[in-house]
């Protein structure tokens, strides 16, 4: 054993075929693992500062012919395809670390296309971004999961508790990207001609918003229809110079994120990248992966959770494209989008911390129900509320309430298969919402959202009832002495046992 180094030696015999490795680490390695967790989290935060900031402006700055929302629909459509075919293949070829670097670079052309936004520049760049996104998320999940297993072994703690903690820290950092991305766009747009010139209206009253008359405001909110609002001064595209400045900052963020991963992240081979059962050690073709995805879909619980997962995608698309355009841009002006969305990002991040801790005490059911009630109430309020520049605080309250997310609670374990399936159906929600974004008025979109939310909660309730029955049944089976258990009983108990056998392949050496 070399000082602080790692020895990986393949077992002889049958295990060689599955590339099984022993990982030998010193106790002091835990600080290095924490450094790697921080590195991944910071890189994603910087990366999504650029992407979230760009995405939130798309429906407003590239509103002509619905270019912005169509490009986002293409991003998530490509992500759906990518979820099914690419992650395992790419990670197998490039390893986790370099998959992260290459996938993150796929975001750069989309940001760069903002300098010349046309259908033939933004759409191909959107496809590339979508194809890169799934391998990026899968490699991140693999990296955090395997480091969690090693760290748990080093510190003699529960594997699941450590993995949940690592993912919790990661998502907290990732969610603050909403804040930084919107802050950048707001500061640039507010300081420029588009924001500064509009602080005083034609009567000389400081409104803090754009010129407005109540006839224009009639078409805002639930009445908003993309085709009918071209005469609203608030919806005019900001000067190119401001958009170019924002895009240049965002593009440098993407480059910075790639550099952070390339320079500061230890390769996963240090912690046994090709250990038995790890994603990198699994030879699997696109068609096998596709069949595995459909096999997963045969499970009743998976089917019942599809509507709520689709809703999660649709509601994020709604606030990113429709709320920003129909409510914020229409009534306050494009330069205010970032400030309002910062509120969404901050509440979202705070809730992820509070809910993560609270779940242990009150359970996920209460959190899911709370989230559903808040979202349902917001949708109903948005149907009747008429946005007006004099009621700025309401925009921020609504944005904050929308930030009380349902997501994170449903898939707490973050197992690769569940997470991949979750991303798949969430992406379907994004695609659907962005696809109809330019064709439907805001009122119809809100009705659709509410309908999907109701269906989703019905499905989720059935899953919880089934889970309760299953747990009761398992309890009864476990009380039966082993010798009296039937073959079917034993099978049910074994299938429910989620103990991760990868743990056995981690060997701790003392200093």
Short mmCIF file of C-alpha atoms in Angstrom, two decimals:
data_model
loop_
_atom_site.label_atom_id
_atom_site.label_comp_id
_atom_site.label_asym_id
_atom_site.label_seq_id
_atom_site.Cartn_x
_atom_site.Cartn_y
_atom_site.Cartn_z
CA UNK A 1 0.00 0.00 0.00
CA UNK A 2 1.50 3.31 -1.09
CA UNK A 3 0.97 6.52 0.88
CA UNK A 4 -2.59 7.68 0.18
CA UNK A 5 -2.66 5.66 -3.06
CA UNK A 6 -5.03 2.97 -4.23
CA UNK A 7 -4.43 -0.62 -5.19
CA UNK A 8 -7.01 -2.34 -7.34
CA UNK A 9 -6.45 -6.02 -7.91
CA UNK A 10 -8.85 -8.17 -9.90
CA UNK A 11 -9.98 -11.36 -8.28
CA UNK A 12 -8.99 -14.56 -10.04
CA UNK A 13 -11.47 -17.06 -11.31
CA UNK A 14 -15.00 -16.45 -12.55
CA UNK A 15 -15.21 -12.94 -11.19
CA UNK A 16 -12.67 -11.61 -13.71
CA UNK A 17 -15.37 -11.65 -16.36
CA UNK A 18 -17.38 -9.08 -14.43
CA UNK A 19 -14.25 -6.97 -13.84
CA UNK A 20 -14.59 -7.25 -10.08
CA UNK A 21 -12.03 -5.21 -8.15
CA UNK A 22 -11.02 -4.79 -4.55
CA UNK A 23 -10.62 -1.18 -3.47
CA UNK A 24 -8.05 -0.55 -0.75
CA UNK A 25 -8.09 2.85 0.90
CA UNK A 26 -6.72 4.50 4.02
CA UNK A 27 -8.95 6.09 6.63
CA UNK A 28 -7.63 9.56 5.70
CA UNK A 29 -9.17 9.15 2.25
CA UNK A 30 -12.50 10.46 3.53
CA UNK A 31 -11.32 14.09 3.22
CA UNK A 32 -10.40 13.46 -0.40
CA UNK A 33 -13.87 11.99 -1.01
CA UNK A 34 -15.52 15.10 0.48
CA UNK A 35 -13.30 17.26 -1.77
CA UNK A 36 -14.58 15.30 -4.78
CA UNK A 37 -18.23 15.69 -3.71
CA UNK A 38 -17.72 19.46 -3.38
CA UNK A 39 -15.99 19.56 -6.79
CA UNK A 40 -18.89 17.82 -8.58
CA UNK A 41 -21.45 20.01 -6.80
CA UNK A 42 -19.67 23.30 -7.58
CA UNK A 43 -19.14 22.30 -11.24
CA UNK A 44 -22.87 21.54 -11.69
CA UNK A 45 -23.80 24.77 -9.94
CA UNK A 46 -21.62 26.80 -12.33
CA UNK A 47 -22.90 24.79 -15.33
CA UNK A 48 -26.58 25.29 -14.46
CA UNK A 49 -26.07 28.95 -13.60
CA UNK A 50 -25.61 29.27 -17.36
CA UNK A 51 -28.32 26.86 -18.51
CA UNK A 52 -31.11 27.88 -16.08
CA UNK A 53 -30.46 31.56 -16.71
CA UNK A 54 -30.62 31.01 -20.47
CA UNK A 55 -33.69 28.74 -20.32
CA UNK A 56 -35.75 31.19 -18.21
CA UNK A 57 -35.27 33.92 -20.82
CA UNK A 58 -36.01 31.80 -23.91
CA UNK A 59 -39.78 32.34 -24.15
CA UNK A 60 -39.28 36.11 -23.84
CA UNK A 61 -36.07 36.96 -25.75
CA UNK A 62 -36.65 34.43 -28.56
CA UNK A 63 -40.43 34.80 -28.67
CA UNK A 64 -40.61 35.27 -32.48
CA UNK A 65 -42.30 32.19 -34.02
CA UNK A 66 -41.96 30.52 -30.59
CA UNK A 67 -38.25 29.86 -31.31
CA UNK A 68 -37.21 29.85 -27.63
CA UNK A 69 -39.84 27.38 -26.41
CA UNK A 70 -39.47 25.16 -29.49
CA UNK A 71 -35.71 24.95 -28.83
CA UNK A 72 -36.37 23.92 -25.19
CA UNK A 73 -38.87 21.31 -26.37
CA UNK A 74 -36.14 19.90 -28.66
CA UNK A 75 -33.67 19.85 -25.72
CA UNK A 76 -35.97 17.66 -23.62
CA UNK A 77 -37.08 15.48 -26.55
CA UNK A 78 -33.40 14.69 -27.21
CA UNK A 79 -32.96 14.04 -23.48
CA UNK A 80 -35.75 11.43 -23.59
CA UNK A 81 -33.98 9.58 -26.43
CA UNK A 82 -30.63 9.98 -24.68
CA UNK A 83 -32.00 8.57 -21.38
CA UNK A 84 -32.91 5.35 -23.16
CA UNK A 85 -29.84 4.75 -25.31
CA UNK A 86 -26.76 6.70 -24.27
CA UNK A 87 -25.73 6.83 -20.57
CA UNK A 88 -24.31 3.33 -20.13
CA UNK A 89 -22.66 3.26 -23.55
CA UNK A 90 -20.96 6.65 -23.11
CA UNK A 91 -19.83 5.98 -19.52
CA UNK A 92 -18.48 2.59 -20.60
CA UNK A 93 -16.41 4.20 -23.37
CA UNK A 94 -15.22 7.38 -21.65
CA UNK A 95 -15.33 6.54 -17.89
CA UNK A 96 -17.37 8.64 -15.46
CA UNK A 97 -15.00 11.61 -15.16
CA UNK A 98 -14.54 12.18 -18.89
CA UNK A 99 -18.23 11.55 -19.58
CA UNK A 100 -18.90 14.48 -17.25
CA UNK A 101 -16.45 16.73 -19.15
CA UNK A 102 -17.68 15.83 -22.65
CA UNK A 103 -21.37 15.99 -21.65
CA UNK A 104 -20.94 19.40 -20.03
CA UNK A 105 -19.28 20.72 -23.20
CA UNK A 106 -22.44 19.73 -25.11
CA UNK A 107 -24.18 22.68 -23.39
CA UNK A 108 -21.80 25.25 -24.93
CA UNK A 109 -23.24 25.39 -28.51
CA UNK A 110 -26.75 26.12 -27.16
CA UNK A 111 -25.48 29.10 -25.18
CA UNK A 112 -23.33 30.20 -28.12
CA UNK A 113 -26.39 30.06 -30.43
CA UNK A 114 -27.88 32.97 -28.45
CA UNK A 115 -25.47 35.20 -30.39
CA UNK A 116 -27.32 34.21 -33.59
CA UNK A 117 -30.67 32.67 -32.62
CA UNK A 118 -32.29 31.00 -35.63
CA UNK A 119 -34.12 27.71 -36.04
CA UNK A 120 -31.11 26.23 -37.85
CA UNK A 121 -28.69 27.22 -35.05
CA UNK A 122 -30.72 26.80 -31.85
CA UNK A 123 -32.46 23.51 -32.69
CA UNK A 124 -29.35 21.43 -33.59
CA UNK A 125 -27.60 22.92 -30.52
CA UNK A 126 -30.65 21.93 -28.43
CA UNK A 127 -30.46 18.34 -29.74
CA UNK A 128 -26.75 18.15 -28.81
CA UNK A 129 -27.47 19.53 -25.32
CA UNK A 130 -30.27 16.99 -24.75
CA UNK A 131 -28.11 14.08 -25.92
CA UNK A 132 -25.31 15.16 -23.57
CA UNK A 133 -27.57 15.74 -20.56
CA UNK A 134 -28.54 12.11 -19.82
CA UNK A 135 -24.96 10.71 -19.70
CA UNK A 136 -24.00 13.71 -17.56
CA UNK A 137 -26.74 13.05 -14.98
CA UNK A 138 -26.13 9.29 -15.01
CA UNK A 139 -22.37 9.68 -14.47
CA UNK A 140 -22.99 12.16 -11.66
CA UNK A 141 -25.39 9.68 -9.97
CA UNK A 142 -22.86 6.84 -10.40
CA UNK A 143 -20.02 8.97 -9.01
CA UNK A 144 -21.93 10.13 -5.90
CA UNK A 145 -23.37 6.66 -5.24
CA UNK A 146 -20.03 4.84 -5.42
CA UNK A 147 -18.23 7.48 -3.35
CA UNK A 148 -21.06 7.20 -0.82
CA UNK A 149 -20.49 3.44 -0.56
CA UNK A 150 -16.75 3.89 -0.03
CA UNK A 151 -17.22 6.73 2.48
CA UNK A 152 -19.77 4.68 4.45
CA UNK A 153 -17.29 1.81 4.70
CA UNK A 154 -14.47 4.14 5.77
CA UNK A 155 -16.55 5.78 8.49
CA UNK A 156 -18.62 2.72 9.54
CA UNK A 157 -21.90 4.46 8.74
CA UNK A 158 -25.08 3.41 6.90
CA UNK A 159 -24.56 3.39 3.12
CA UNK A 160 -28.00 4.77 2.37
CA UNK A 161 -27.69 7.58 4.94
CA UNK A 162 -24.37 8.70 3.40
CA UNK A 163 -25.67 8.53 -0.19
CA UNK A 164 -28.78 10.54 0.75
CA UNK A 165 -26.51 13.11 2.47
CA UNK A 166 -24.20 13.37 -0.56
CA UNK A 167 -27.13 13.78 -2.94
CA UNK A 168 -28.71 16.32 -0.57
CA UNK A 169 -25.57 18.46 -0.58
CA UNK A 170 -25.28 18.14 -4.37
CA UNK A 171 -28.90 19.20 -5.02
CA UNK A 172 -28.62 22.11 -2.61
CA UNK A 173 -25.61 23.47 -4.55
CA UNK A 174 -27.30 22.69 -7.88
CA UNK A 175 -30.51 24.50 -6.94
CA UNK A 176 -28.67 27.71 -6.07
CA UNK A 177 -27.77 27.90 -9.78
CA UNK A 178 -31.29 29.30 -10.34
CA UNK A 179 -30.31 32.20 -8.09
CA UNK A 180 -26.93 32.97 -9.71
CA UNK A 181 -28.15 32.55 -13.29
CA UNK A 182 -31.12 34.87 -12.80
CA UNK A 183 -29.05 37.40 -10.87
CA UNK A 184 -26.63 37.70 -13.80
CA UNK A 185 -29.41 38.23 -16.38
CA UNK A 186 -31.28 40.69 -14.13
CA UNK A 187 -28.25 42.85 -13.41
CA UNK A 188 -27.29 43.06 -17.09
CA UNK A 189 -30.83 43.75 -18.36
CA UNK A 190 -31.69 46.23 -15.56
CA UNK A 191 -28.51 48.26 -16.04
CA UNK A 192 -28.97 48.39 -19.82
CA UNK A 193 -31.27 50.55 -21.90
CA UNK A 194 -34.13 48.06 -21.74
CA UNK A 195 -34.38 48.24 -17.95
CA UNK A 196 -33.10 51.73 -17.11
CA UNK A 197 -35.16 53.64 -19.67
CA UNK A 198 -38.37 52.19 -18.35
CA UNK A 199 -38.10 53.14 -14.69
CA UNK A 200 -40.21 56.27 -15.19
CA UNK A 201 -43.45 56.01 -17.10
CA UNK A 202 -44.94 58.61 -19.46
CA UNK A 203 -46.66 60.39 -16.58
CA UNK A 204 -43.36 60.76 -14.73
CA UNK A 205 -44.34 58.19 -12.10
CA UNK A 206 -41.61 55.81 -11.00
CA UNK A 207 -43.11 52.39 -11.49
CA UNK A 208 -40.01 50.24 -11.33
CA UNK A 209 -41.39 48.59 -14.46
CA UNK A 210 -41.92 49.30 -18.14
CA UNK A 211 -44.42 51.67 -19.72
CA UNK A 212 -47.81 50.20 -19.16
CA UNK A 213 -51.42 51.03 -19.77
CA UNK A 214 -54.24 48.93 -18.51
CA UNK A 215 -55.41 47.98 -22.01
CA UNK A 216 -52.12 46.11 -22.57
CA UNK A 217 -52.38 44.48 -19.15
CA UNK A 218 -55.79 43.00 -20.07
CA UNK A 219 -53.95 40.46 -22.24
CA UNK A 220 -51.57 39.41 -19.42
CA UNK A 221 -51.98 36.51 -17.00
CA UNK A 222 -54.47 33.73 -17.79
CA UNK A 223 -55.71 35.75 -20.80
CA UNK A 224 -52.23 35.71 -22.37
CA UNK A 225 -52.05 34.26 -25.88
CA UNK A 226 -48.70 34.44 -27.70
CA UNK A 227 -50.22 35.42 -31.07
CA UNK A 228 -52.23 38.35 -29.71
CA UNK A 229 -49.64 40.21 -27.64
CA UNK A 230 -47.14 41.58 -30.16
CA UNK A 231 -48.11 45.23 -29.43
CA UNK A 232 -47.09 45.09 -25.75
CA UNK A 233 -43.92 47.17 -25.29
CA UNK A 234 -42.92 45.07 -22.26
CA UNK A 235 -42.50 42.04 -24.50
CA UNK A 236 -40.02 43.66 -26.91
CA UNK A 237 -36.69 41.82 -27.16
CA UNK A 238 -33.88 43.59 -25.24
CA UNK A 239 -30.99 45.06 -27.30
CA UNK A 240 -28.61 42.48 -28.80
CA UNK A 241 -25.67 43.98 -26.88
CA UNK A 242 -27.29 43.03 -23.54
CA UNK A 243 -28.19 39.50 -24.68
CA UNK A 244 -24.65 39.05 -26.03
CA UNK A 245 -23.17 40.20 -22.72
CA UNK A 246 -25.33 37.71 -20.76
CA UNK A 247 -24.50 34.89 -23.20
CA UNK A 248 -20.75 35.61 -23.01
CA UNK A 249 -20.89 35.34 -19.19
CA UNK A 250 -22.89 32.10 -19.41
CA UNK A 251 -20.54 30.61 -22.01
CA UNK A 252 -17.56 31.28 -19.75
CA UNK A 253 -19.49 29.48 -16.93
CA UNK A 254 -19.73 26.32 -19.08
CA UNK A 255 -15.99 26.41 -19.80
CA UNK A 256 -15.26 26.98 -16.10
CA UNK A 257 -17.44 23.97 -15.11
CA UNK A 258 -15.57 21.66 -17.53
CA UNK A 259 -12.19 22.92 -16.26
CA UNK A 260 -13.26 22.33 -12.61
CA UNK A 261 -14.11 18.68 -13.39
CA UNK A 262 -11.03 18.07 -15.57
CA UNK A 263 -8.55 19.56 -13.09
CA UNK A 264 -9.95 18.93 -9.61
CA UNK A 265 -12.00 15.72 -9.80
CA UNK A 266 -10.35 12.37 -9.05
CA UNK A 267 -11.27 9.69 -11.59
CA UNK A 268 -13.70 7.07 -10.26
CA UNK A 269 -11.08 4.37 -10.95
CA UNK A 270 -9.55 5.49 -7.64
CA UNK A 271 -12.64 4.03 -5.93
CA UNK A 272 -13.13 0.95 -8.11
CA UNK A 273 -14.90 2.25 -11.22
CA UNK A 274 -15.29 -1.25 -12.65
CA UNK A 275 -16.46 -2.98 -9.48
CA UNK A 276 -19.00 -5.74 -9.95
CA UNK A 277 -22.44 -4.30 -10.65
CA UNK A 278 -21.28 -0.72 -11.17
CA UNK A 279 -22.64 1.01 -14.27
CA UNK A 280 -19.17 1.18 -15.89
CA UNK A 281 -18.64 -2.57 -15.51
CA UNK A 282 -21.88 -3.48 -17.23
CA UNK A 283 -21.74 -4.34 -20.91
CA UNK A 284 -25.14 -3.40 -22.29
CA UNK A 285 -26.40 -2.40 -25.72
CA UNK A 286 -28.91 0.35 -26.51
CA UNK A 287 -31.57 -2.23 -27.35
CA UNK A 288 -30.98 -4.10 -24.07
CA UNK A 289 -31.28 -0.83 -22.19
CA UNK A 290 -34.48 -0.01 -24.09
CA UNK A 291 -35.95 -3.41 -23.20
CA UNK A 292 -34.88 -2.92 -19.55
CA UNK A 293 -36.69 0.44 -19.51
CA UNK A 294 -39.90 -1.11 -20.84
CA UNK A 295 -39.52 -4.02 -18.41
CA UNK A 296 -39.39 -1.48 -15.58
CA UNK A 297 -42.57 0.07 -17.01
CA UNK A 298 -44.44 -3.21 -16.55
CA UNK A 299 -44.32 -2.63 -12.80
CA UNK A 300 -47.62 -1.22 -11.58
CA UNK A 301 -46.06 1.27 -9.17
CA UNK A 302 -43.86 2.68 -11.94
CA UNK A 303 -46.92 3.19 -14.17
CA UNK A 304 -48.90 4.84 -11.38
CA UNK A 305 -46.08 7.31 -10.72
CA UNK A 306 -45.83 8.42 -14.37
CA UNK A 307 -48.51 11.20 -14.15
CA UNK A 308 -46.95 12.88 -11.08
CA UNK A 309 -43.49 12.69 -12.68
CA UNK A 310 -44.83 14.18 -15.93
CA UNK A 311 -46.49 16.93 -13.86
CA UNK A 312 -43.13 17.77 -12.27
CA UNK A 313 -41.69 18.37 -15.75
CA UNK A 314 -44.76 20.32 -16.93
CA UNK A 315 -44.88 22.61 -13.89
CA UNK A 316 -41.17 23.44 -14.19
CA UNK A 317 -41.67 24.20 -17.90
CA UNK A 318 -44.69 26.35 -17.02
CA UNK A 319 -42.82 28.57 -14.57
CA UNK A 320 -39.73 28.73 -16.84
CA UNK A 321 -41.61 29.64 -20.04
CA UNK A 322 -45.25 30.63 -19.39
CA UNK A 323 -45.18 32.33 -15.98
CA UNK A 324 -42.11 34.33 -17.03
CA UNK A 325 -43.73 35.45 -20.31
CA UNK A 326 -47.49 35.66 -19.61
CA UNK A 327 -47.19 37.19 -16.14
CA UNK A 328 -43.73 38.69 -15.47
CA UNK A 329 -42.64 39.95 -18.91
CA UNK A 330 -46.15 40.99 -19.93
CA UNK A 331 -46.85 43.11 -16.82
CA UNK A 332 -43.39 44.08 -15.49
CA UNK A 333 -40.98 43.76 -18.44
CA UNK A 334 -38.33 41.22 -19.45
CA UNK A 335 -35.69 42.80 -17.23
CA UNK A 336 -37.69 41.72 -14.13
CA UNK A 337 -37.77 37.98 -14.97
CA UNK A 338 -34.48 37.23 -13.22
CA UNK A 339 -35.43 38.95 -9.96
CA UNK A 340 -38.77 37.11 -9.74
CA UNK A 341 -37.14 33.76 -10.59
CA UNK A 342 -34.44 34.28 -7.94
CA UNK A 343 -37.26 33.98 -5.40
CA UNK A 344 -38.25 30.64 -6.96
CA UNK A 345 -34.63 29.39 -6.78
CA UNK A 346 -34.08 30.47 -3.17
CA UNK A 347 -37.31 28.87 -1.87
CA UNK A 348 -36.56 25.73 -3.89
CA UNK A 349 -33.11 25.39 -2.31
CA UNK A 350 -34.39 26.10 1.22
CA UNK A 351 -37.20 23.54 0.82
CA UNK A 352 -34.76 20.87 -0.33
CA UNK A 353 -32.87 21.26 2.97
CA UNK A 354 -35.97 21.47 5.18
CA UNK A 355 -37.84 18.64 3.43
CA UNK A 356 -34.74 16.42 3.37
CA UNK A 357 -34.51 16.65 7.17
CA UNK A 358 -38.26 16.77 7.85
CA UNK A 359 -38.92 13.60 5.84
CA UNK A 360 -37.32 11.51 8.58
CA UNK A 361 -39.85 12.83 11.10
CA UNK A 362 -43.09 13.41 9.18
CA UNK A 363 -42.63 11.03 6.22
CA UNK A 364 -42.76 11.72 2.51
CA UNK A 365 -46.58 11.43 2.29
CA UNK A 366 -47.14 14.68 4.23
CA UNK A 367 -44.55 16.48 2.09
CA UNK A 368 -46.04 15.28 -1.20
CA UNK A 369 -49.56 16.27 -0.08
CA UNK A 370 -48.33 19.70 1.08
CA UNK A 371 -46.59 20.24 -2.27
CA UNK A 372 -49.70 19.20 -4.20
CA UNK A 373 -51.98 21.53 -2.19
CA UNK A 374 -49.62 24.50 -2.64
CA UNK A 375 -49.27 23.87 -6.40
CA UNK A 376 -53.02 23.35 -6.83
CA UNK A 377 -53.74 26.61 -4.96
CA UNK A 378 -51.17 28.50 -7.09
CA UNK A 379 -52.75 27.21 -10.33
CA UNK A 380 -56.25 28.28 -9.22
CA UNK A 381 -54.97 31.71 -8.11
CA UNK A 382 -53.14 32.24 -11.43
CA UNK A 383 -56.41 31.53 -13.28
CA UNK A 384 -58.17 34.47 -11.59
CA UNK A 385 -55.37 36.93 -10.78
CA UNK A 386 -54.76 39.84 -13.16
CA UNK A 387 -51.04 40.75 -12.98
CA UNK A 388 -50.34 44.48 -12.52
CA UNK A 389 -47.03 46.38 -11.99
CA UNK A 390 -48.44 47.89 -8.78
CA UNK A 391 -48.64 44.43 -7.21
CA UNK A 392 -44.98 43.43 -7.58
CA UNK A 393 -44.89 41.56 -4.27
CA UNK A 394 -47.50 39.07 -5.57
CA UNK A 395 -45.16 38.02 -8.40
CA UNK A 396 -42.46 37.17 -5.86
CA UNK A 397 -44.86 35.34 -3.49
CA UNK A 398 -46.21 33.19 -6.35
CA UNK A 399 -42.71 32.44 -7.62
CA UNK A 400 -41.67 31.43 -4.09
CA UNK A 401 -44.72 29.19 -3.56
CA UNK A 402 -44.04 27.53 -6.92
CA UNK A 403 -40.56 26.77 -5.59
CA UNK A 404 -42.02 24.47 -2.91
CA UNK A 405 -41.20 21.43 -5.01
CA UNK A 406 -42.71 17.98 -5.08
CA UNK A 407 -39.55 16.54 -6.55
CA UNK A 408 -36.80 15.12 -4.41
CA UNK A 409 -39.34 13.48 -2.12
CA UNK A 410 -40.55 10.84 -4.56
CA UNK A 411 -37.20 9.32 -5.47
CA UNK A 412 -35.23 9.75 -2.27
CA UNK A 413 -33.09 6.65 -2.80
CA UNK A 414 -31.67 7.95 -6.10
CA UNK A 415 -31.04 4.43 -7.35
CA UNK A 416 -29.72 4.66 -10.92
CA UNK A 417 -32.69 2.86 -12.51
CA UNK A 418 -35.33 4.88 -10.66
CA UNK A 419 -33.48 8.14 -11.25
CA UNK A 420 -33.08 7.39 -14.96
CA UNK A 421 -36.79 6.54 -15.25
CA UNK A 422 -37.66 9.67 -13.29
CA UNK A 423 -35.57 11.86 -15.65
CA UNK A 424 -37.22 10.17 -18.62
CA UNK A 425 -40.82 10.95 -17.61
CA UNK A 426 -39.95 14.36 -16.19
CA UNK A 427 -38.44 15.15 -19.61
CA UNK A 428 -41.66 13.98 -21.30
CA UNK A 429 -43.47 16.57 -19.14
CA UNK A 430 -41.07 19.29 -20.31
CA UNK A 431 -41.47 18.27 -23.98
CA UNK A 432 -45.28 18.26 -23.81
CA UNK A 433 -45.46 21.64 -22.03
CA UNK A 434 -42.95 23.36 -24.34
CA UNK A 435 -44.54 21.79 -27.44
CA UNK A 436 -47.99 23.29 -26.78
CA UNK A 437 -46.55 26.48 -25.26
CA UNK A 438 -46.92 28.64 -28.38
CA UNK A 439 -50.28 27.18 -29.48
CA UNK A 440 -52.39 27.42 -26.32
CA UNK A 441 -53.38 30.41 -24.22
CA UNK A 442 -52.21 30.54 -20.59
CA UNK A 443 -55.69 29.66 -19.25
CA UNK A 444 -55.80 26.32 -21.11
CA UNK A 445 -52.24 25.51 -19.93
CA UNK A 446 -53.32 26.05 -16.32
CA UNK A 447 -56.37 23.78 -16.77
CA UNK A 448 -54.10 21.07 -18.23
CA UNK A 449 -51.60 21.44 -15.37
CA UNK A 450 -54.35 21.10 -12.79
CA UNK A 451 -55.75 18.01 -14.51
CA UNK A 452 -52.35 16.28 -14.62
CA UNK A 453 -51.72 17.20 -10.96
CA UNK A 454 -55.02 15.58 -9.91
CA UNK A 455 -54.26 12.42 -11.96
CA UNK A 456 -50.75 12.35 -10.51
CA UNK A 457 -51.96 12.56 -6.91
CA UNK A 458 -54.52 9.79 -7.50
CA UNK A 459 -51.74 7.55 -8.89
CA UNK A 460 -49.39 8.46 -6.05
CA UNK A 461 -52.06 7.75 -3.41
CA UNK A 462 -52.63 4.27 -4.88
CA UNK A 463 -48.85 3.61 -4.77
CA UNK A 464 -48.71 4.56 -1.08
CA UNK A 465 -51.70 2.31 -0.25
CA UNK A 466 -50.07 -0.59 -2.16
CA UNK A 467 -46.78 0.05 -0.33
CA UNK A 468 -48.49 -0.03 3.06
CA UNK A 469 -50.19 -3.34 2.24
CA UNK A 470 -46.88 -4.79 1.00
CA UNK A 471 -45.05 -3.75 4.19
CA UNK A 472 -47.77 -5.36 6.34
CA UNK A 473 -47.57 -8.54 4.26
CA UNK A 474 -43.75 -8.64 4.58
CA UNK A 475 -43.97 -8.16 8.33
CA UNK A 476 -46.29 -11.15 8.58
CA UNK A 477 -43.99 -13.28 6.39
CA UNK A 478 -40.90 -12.39 8.43
CA UNK A 479 -42.69 -13.51 11.60
CA UNK A 480 -43.09 -17.01 10.11
CA UNK A 481 -40.16 -19.28 11.12
CA UNK A 482 -37.79 -19.89 8.18
CA UNK A 483 -38.51 -23.61 7.99
CA UNK A 484 -42.25 -22.91 7.62
CA UNK A 485 -41.79 -20.34 4.83
CA UNK A 486 -42.84 -21.45 1.35
CA UNK A 487 -40.69 -20.88 -1.73
CA UNK A 488 -43.02 -18.01 -2.77
CA UNK A 489 -42.66 -16.38 0.68
CA UNK A 490 -38.87 -16.51 0.50
CA UNK A 491 -38.92 -15.02 -3.00
CA UNK A 492 -41.02 -12.04 -1.85
CA UNK A 493 -38.63 -11.35 1.06
CA UNK A 494 -35.53 -11.67 -1.15
CA UNK A 495 -36.95 -9.35 -3.82
CA UNK A 496 -37.57 -6.67 -1.22
CA UNK A 497 -34.05 -6.88 0.19
CA UNK A 498 -32.21 -3.88 -1.27
CA UNK A 499 -28.85 -4.50 0.43
CA UNK A 500 -26.13 -3.36 -1.94
CA UNK A 501 -23.62 -6.12 -2.54
CA UNK A 502 -21.04 -3.64 -3.88
CA UNK A 503 -20.27 -2.84 -0.26
CA UNK A 504 -18.53 -6.20 0.09
CA UNK A 505 -15.90 -5.15 -2.44
CA UNK A 506 -14.62 -2.17 -0.41
CA UNK A 507 -11.72 -2.96 1.89
CA UNK A 508 -10.54 -0.41 4.47
CA UNK A 509 -6.86 -0.40 5.48
CA UNK A 510 -5.93 1.36 8.70
CA UNK A 511 -3.18 3.96 8.86
#
